[in-house]
Amino acid sequence: MAVKTTELKLDIERIGAVSAILTQPDKARACYVLAHGAGADMRHAFMEKVAEGLAARGMATLRFNFPYMEQKKGRPDQPAVAHAAIRAAVAEAAKLCPGLKLVAGGKSFGGRMTSQAQSKAPLPDVRGLAFLGFPLHAAKKPSSERAEHLAGIAIPMLFLQGTRDGLADLGYLKPVIASLGAKATLHEVEGGDHSFAVLKKSGRTNDEALSEVLDTLAAWIDQLF
């Protein structure tokens, strides 16, 4: 399957431009707007592997930098700025991938900012949100306060979570997902940490665990209406 990679500049109204990358296979079935985590930009190896893996499964991705990462600042943007970047990325994906099913979300912080944006005002044409390790709480501080806004989201949500994720104690996350009803789906990656890395004693590799994540994500996107 031929895959085209295009480097872009994404204009965010009243904020400025950030870098973005569209990875698009021939005859793509959908496009996933993929936001990065708090500590690494869109070119991080994890983000590259997700984009390449989804392309191999017939899914396009649009990755982008949040402004703070583009400007090489250490502190993440305020939510309003992050939400504006996500809205600009969704609009760009719709323009570049006309007719494709749109899904949004991302890694950790990027996924949480996407869900916050959706809860405030629906992202146009986005049919579902997919979280690659939803950061439910700070490390060693289990709580579910960061999930309160999810109740205001009406579209389907997929939570891909490692069972060793230090930022999402499943004892707190499972009740949250149960409270969301049929619109929320949890897929547990056995032995995976916040980035789905597994221990050697698990008998499988990190790449195999990530393949499970991407297979699950692609299948979930396909079943969205």
PDB file of N, CA, C and O in Angstrom, residues 17 25 39 60-61 111 121 166 168:
ATOM      1  N   ALA A  17       1.201  29.797  13.717  1.00  0.00           N
ATOM      2  CA  ALA A  17       1.310  28.565  12.934  1.00  0.00           C
ATOM      3  C   ALA A  17       2.123  27.513  13.674  1.00  0.00           C
ATOM      4  O   ALA A  17       3.061  27.832  14.409  1.00  0.00           O
ATOM      5  N   PRO A  25      -2.471   6.812   3.415  1.00  0.00           N
ATOM      6  CA  PRO A  25      -2.331   5.683   2.491  1.00  0.00           C
ATOM      7  C   PRO A  25      -3.336   5.795   1.346  1.00  0.00           C
ATOM      8  O   PRO A  25      -4.340   6.500   1.455  1.00  0.00           O
ATOM      9  N   GLY A  39       4.988  15.672  27.002  1.00  0.00           N
ATOM     10  CA  GLY A  39       6.443  15.747  27.046  1.00  0.00           C
ATOM     11  C   GLY A  39       7.177  15.495  25.759  1.00  0.00           C
ATOM     12  O   GLY A  39       8.412  15.555  25.732  1.00  0.00           O
ATOM     13  N   ALA A  60      -5.558   7.167   7.589  1.00  0.00           N
ATOM     14  CA  ALA A  60      -4.702   8.346   7.550  1.00  0.00           C
ATOM     15  C   ALA A  60      -4.590   8.944   8.951  1.00  0.00           C
ATOM     16  O   ALA A  60      -5.449   8.718   9.810  1.00  0.00           O
ATOM     17  N   THR A  61      -3.524   9.700   9.185  1.00  0.00           N
ATOM     18  CA  THR A  61      -3.392  10.447  10.438  1.00  0.00           C
ATOM     19  C   THR A  61      -2.930  11.862  10.129  1.00  0.00           C
ATOM     20  O   THR A  61      -2.148  12.085   9.203  1.00  0.00           O
ATOM     21  N   GLY A 111      -4.950  13.596  24.108  1.00  0.00           N
ATOM     22  CA  GLY A 111      -6.282  13.008  24.141  1.00  0.00           C
ATOM     23  C   GLY A 111      -7.199  13.726  25.112  1.00  0.00           C
ATOM     24  O   GLY A 111      -8.375  13.977  24.813  1.00  0.00           O
ATOM     25  N   ALA A 121     -17.634  22.260  22.856  1.00  0.00           N
ATOM     26  CA  ALA A 121     -18.381  22.468  21.608  1.00  0.00           C
ATOM     27  C   ALA A 121     -17.950  21.366  20.654  1.00  0.00           C
ATOM     28  O   ALA A 121     -16.754  21.206  20.409  1.00  0.00           O
ATOM     29  N   GLY A 166       0.533   4.182  35.120  1.00  0.00           N
ATOM     30  CA  GLY A 166       0.614   4.906  36.382  1.00  0.00           C
ATOM     31  C   GLY A 166      -0.215   6.172  36.427  1.00  0.00           C
ATOM     32  O   GLY A 166      -0.337   6.796  37.485  1.00  0.00           O
ATOM     33  N   ALA A 168      -3.426   6.169  35.188  1.00  0.00           N
ATOM     34  CA  ALA A 168      -4.836   5.767  35.061  1.00  0.00           C
ATOM     35  C   ALA A 168      -5.067   4.485  35.841  1.00  0.00           C
ATOM     36  O   ALA A 168      -5.073   3.389  35.282  1.00  0.00           O
TER      37      ALA A 168
END
